[in-house]
Backbone as a ProteinNet text record, in pm:
[ID]
protein_1_A
[PRIMARY]
MKHTDMKDVTTKEAGMRKSGESLAAYCTRRLLELSLAAVEAGRRLKYEQRGQGTTEYAILVGVLVVIAIIAVIAFRENLQQLWEDISESINSL
[TERTIARY]
-5747.9	-5711.6	-5606.1	-5496.2	-5399	-5451.5	-5392.7	-5435.2	-5407.9	-5299.6	-5272.2	-5379.9	-5428.3	-5521.7	-5657.3	-5693.3	-5807.6	-5788.6	-5672.3	-5649.1	-5671.5	-5634.9	-5657.5	-5796	-5880.9	-6020.3	-6077.1	-6030.1	-6090	-6050.5	-5937.6	-5896.4	-5963.9	-5986.5	-6064.2	-6205.8	-6266.4	-6402.8	-6433.7	-6325.2	-6342.5	-6418.8	-6408.2	-6476	-6627.2	-6665.5	-6813.4	-6872.8	-6794.2	-6858.3	-6875.7	-6971.4	-7019.2	-6896	-6886.9	-6782.6	-6787.5	-6685.7	-6680.5	-6755.6	-6806.4	-6867.6	-6767.8	-6783.3	-6692.7	-6719	-6625.4	-6636.7	-6764.5	-6779.3	-6885.3	-7023.7	-7034.5	-7153.8	-7184.6	-7076.1	-7101.7	-7162.6	-7105.1	-7139.7	-7275.8	-7308.5	-7444.7	-7546.2	-7513.8	-7604.5	-7620.7	-7514.6	-7521.1	-7606.4	-7582.9	-7663.1	-7812.9	-7832	-7986	-8038.5	-7960.5	-8009	-8033.7	-7935.7	-7956.3	-8070.9	-8099.7	-8203.9	-8344.7	-8347.9	-8464.5	-8495.3	-8379.5	-8393.5	-8441.8	-8389.6	-8434.6	-8576.4	-8620	-8768.8	-8858.3	-8808.2	-8887	-8887.3	-8786.9	-8780.9	-8865.4	-8876.6	-8977.4	-9110.4	-9155.6	-9278.6	-9320.7	-9222.1	-9251.8	-9265.9	-9191.5	-9195.7	-9337.2	-9379	-9520	-9621.4	-9623.8	-9710.8	-9697.8	-9575.4	-9551	-9609.2	-9588.3	-9646.3	-9808.9	-9859.5	-10007.5	-10054.4	-9978.7	-10000.4	-9991.1	-9890.5	-9863.8	-9985.5	-10033.7	-10147.1	-10268.7	-10301.5	-10404.2	-10385.7	-10266.7	-10241	-10269.3	-10224.3	-10244.7	-10394.4	-10469.1	-10607.2	-10668.6	-10632.8	-10697.2	-10661.3	-10547.9	-10507.4	-10595.9	-10617.3	-10702.6	-10847.4	-10906.1	-11033.5	-11056	-10949.2	-10952.1	-10941.2	-10867.8	-10853.7	-10996.7	-11054	-11186.6	-11281.5	-11288.4	-11385.3	-11357.1	-11237.9	-11219	-11261.6	-11237.5	-11291.7	-11446.2	-11505	-11658.7	-11705	-11637.5	-11683.9	-11663.2	-11543	-11523.1	-11631.3	-11661.1	-11765.8	-11891.1	-11947.3	-12066.4	-12063	-11962.5	-11948.8	-11959	-11876.1	-11879.5	-12002.9	-12083.9	-12210.8	-12328.2	-12321.4	-12417.6	-12564.3	-12564.3	-12692.6	-12755.8	-12666.9	-12711.8	-12770.7	-12697.7	-12743.9	-12877.6	-12889.6	-13020.2	-13131.6	-13109.9	-13214.9	-13251.2	-13146.7	-13170.5	-13243.2	-13202	-13264.8	-13417.7	-13445.7	-13578.3	-13657.6	-13601.1	-13673.6	-13701.9	-13608.3	-13632.7	-13736.2	-13736.3	-13833.3	-13978.6	-13986	-14119.2	-14167.9	-14073.6	-14108.8	-14163.1	-14098.5	-14141.3	-14274.3	-14290.8	-14420.6	-14532.1	-14511.3	-14606.6	-14659.2	-14600.2	-14636.7	-14739.7
-9566.1	-9463.7	-9370.1	-9332.3	-9252.4	-9108	-9034.2	-8899.8	-8812.5	-8841.9	-8760.4	-8799.3	-8923	-8943.1	-8877.9	-8855.6	-8787.8	-8637.8	-8583.6	-8453.5	-8428.4	-8536.9	-8534.8	-8533.8	-8609.3	-8611	-8473.5	-8410.4	-8274.4	-8183.9	-8198.3	-8091.5	-8127.1	-8252.4	-8273.4	-8242.7	-8246	-8211.2	-8067.2	-7996.1	-7846	-7771.3	-7810.3	-7737.2	-7765.8	-7877.6	-7916.7	-7861.3	-7822.5	-7777.9	-7631.1	-7584.7	-7439.6	-7363.1	-7235	-7152.3	-7159.2	-7203.2	-7209.6	-7331.2	-7420.8	-7545.8	-7651	-7706.9	-7803.9	-7936.3	-8028.9	-8151	-8223.3	-8219.4	-8301.5	-8239.6	-8102.2	-8035.2	-8073.1	-8068.8	-8103.4	-8255.9	-8343.7	-8485.6	-8502.3	-8433.3	-8435.4	-8380.2	-8268.2	-8202.9	-8290	-8357.9	-8452.4	-8574.9	-8620.5	-8749.3	-8716.3	-8584.2	-8566.1	-8535.3	-8477.1	-8458.5	-8597.9	-8679.6	-8813.1	-8887	-8875.5	-8946.8	-8886.1	-8758.9	-8703.9	-8742.1	-8748.3	-8801.6	-8948.3	-9035.9	-9169.5	-9175.6	-9106.6	-9090.6	-9053.3	-8948.1	-8901.6	-9008.1	-9077.4	-9188.2	-9302.5	-9331.2	-9426.9	-9387.4	-9268.3	-9221.1	-9236.5	-9189.7	-9207.1	-9356.7	-9444.1	-9583.9	-9640.1	-9586.6	-9633.6	-9583.7	-9476.7	-9439.2	-9518.6	-9554.6	-9636.3	-9768.5	-9822.9	-9952.9	-9957.5	-9835.4	-9827.8	-9827.2	-9757.3	-9749.5	-9889.9	-9956.9	-10093.3	-10180.1	-10171.6	-10261.1	-10228.2	-10094.6	-10056.8	-10108.7	-10113.9	-10176.2	-10319.9	-10375.9	-10533.9	-10552.3	-10480.2	-10499.6	-10477.4	-10365.7	-10345.3	-10469.3	-10516.2	-10632.5	-10747.5	-10777.9	-10883.5	-10869.3	-10752.9	-10721	-10740.4	-10693.5	-10726.5	-10863.8	-10947.9	-11091	-11156.6	-11107.7	-11168.8	-11134.1	-11016.3	-10972	-11057.1	-11074.5	-11161.6	-11300	-11361.4	-11493.6	-11503	-11387.9	-11391.8	-11384	-11300.4	-11280	-11423.6	-11487.2	-11617.5	-11723.2	-11713.9	-11806.3	-11789.5	-11648.6	-11618	-11674.3	-11646.7	-11702.7	-11852.8	-11923	-12066.5	-12123.1	-12074.2	-12130	-12041.8	-11979	-11893.8	-11964.9	-12088.8	-12164.6	-12192.4	-12245.8	-12279.5	-12151	-12044.8	-11924.9	-11864.2	-11874.7	-11841.6	-11922.3	-12052	-12145.7	-12111.4	-12087	-12050.2	-11912.8	-11815.5	-11684	-11695	-11778.4	-11804.4	-11878.7	-11969.1	-12039	-11954.6	-11852.5	-11760.9	-11664.3	-11631.9	-11521.6	-11586.2	-11718.5	-11774	-11797.4	-11831.6	-11851.5	-11707.4	-11610.7	-11475.6	-11436.1	-11460.6	-11421.4	-11505.4	-11623.2	-11711.7	-11681.9	-11594.4	-11559.4	-11455
4816.2	4733.9	4819.5	4762.6	4827	4844.5	4930.8	4955.7	4838.1	4749.6	4641.8	4537.5	4531.3	4438.8	4457.2	4589.3	4625.1	4583.2	4604.7	4549.3	4398.4	4328.7	4187	4156	4221.4	4195	4222.7	4339.7	4369.1	4258.8	4217	4116.2	3983.7	3943.7	3818.6	3828.1	3948.5	3963.1	3987.3	4011.1	4046	3943.1	3818.9	3712.7	3715.2	3777.2	3772.8	3900.2	4006.6	4126.7	4110.3	4190.8	4205.3	4275.3	4236.7	4304.5	4464.1	4519.6	4662.8	4724.2	4647.3	4702.8	4735.5	4855	4890.9	4813.2	4820.3	4764	4825.2	4953	5026.3	4977	4973.2	4933.7	4778	4698.4	4563.1	4559.4	4621.7	4616	4672.6	4775.5	4830	4733.9	4671.1	4585.1	4448	4397.4	4279.4	4320.3	4439.9	4481.9	4485	4535.9	4543.8	4399.4	4304.9	4173.9	4104	4116.3	4062.3	4121.9	4253.6	4321.6	4263.8	4248.3	4201.6	4050.1	3975.5	3835.6	3825.5	3933.2	3923.3	3968.5	4064.6	4093.8	3983.1	3904.3	3791.5	3673.9	3656.8	3567.9	3596.4	3740.9	3789	3769.3	3767.5	3748.9	3604.3	3508.2	3375	3329.7	3395.3	3370.3	3414.3	3519.7	3569.4	3462.5	3409	3309.1	3181	3147	3017.3	3049	3157.7	3181.6	3180.7	3217.3	3222.7	3072.4	2987.1	2845.2	2776.3	2828.8	2781.2	2816.8	2934.9	2977.2	2886.7	2853.8	2769.2	2626.9	2576.3	2448.9	2448.4	2555	2559.8	2572.2	2641.9	2654.1	2517.7	2438.8	2308.4	2212.9	2217.2	2142	2173.7	2297.3	2350	2297	2315.5	2262.8	2107.3	2031.8	1897.8	1861.5	1927.9	1898.3	1928.2	2026.8	2069.3	1968.4	1913.8	1817.2	1689.3	1657.9	1526.9	1545	1663.6	1697.1	1684.8	1740.8	1745.2	1591.7	1515.8	1367.9	1295.7	1326.7	1266	1310.2	1439.6	1489.6	1421.9	1401.8	1348.6	1195.7	1124.6	991.3	979.9	1064.3	1057.5	1104.4	1187.5	1248	1198.9	1086.6	1049.3	1024.9	964	959.3	1089	1181.3	1308.6	1388.8	1365.6	1438.3	1376.7	1250.9	1190.3	1237.8	1249.5	1296	1454.9	1523.8	1664.9	1679.8	1607.2	1599.4	1568.8	1466.8	1421.5	1532.5	1596.7	1708.7	1824.3	1864	1957.6	1934.6	1795.6	1754.1	1760.6	1712.3	1715.1	1860.9	1957.2	2097	2145.1	2115.2	2170.7	2106.8	1988.3	1918.8	1969.6	2010.4	2075.1	2206.2	2267.7	2392	2399.4
[MASK]
+++++++++++++++++++++++++++++++++++++++++++++++++++++++++++++++++++++++++++++++++++++++++++++

């Protein structure tokens, strides 16, 4: 970058800098602001992933409940017989 190009950059950015703030101070301040914004975005992403994990867990539990219901319906007669056998065994004690 030529020296004149650097002067143009300084002139273009003058409106964004605070009054009396040097270009180096402005760049340092902006870098710090962007770094803090990135850290905050990372924190939000962490919580979003936690919510995503909870959602996935809820979906998994829901699928398991549906499978259990289907199994009970499909094996109803066998389960009734098993339940009766267990009941009779307990009553005979």
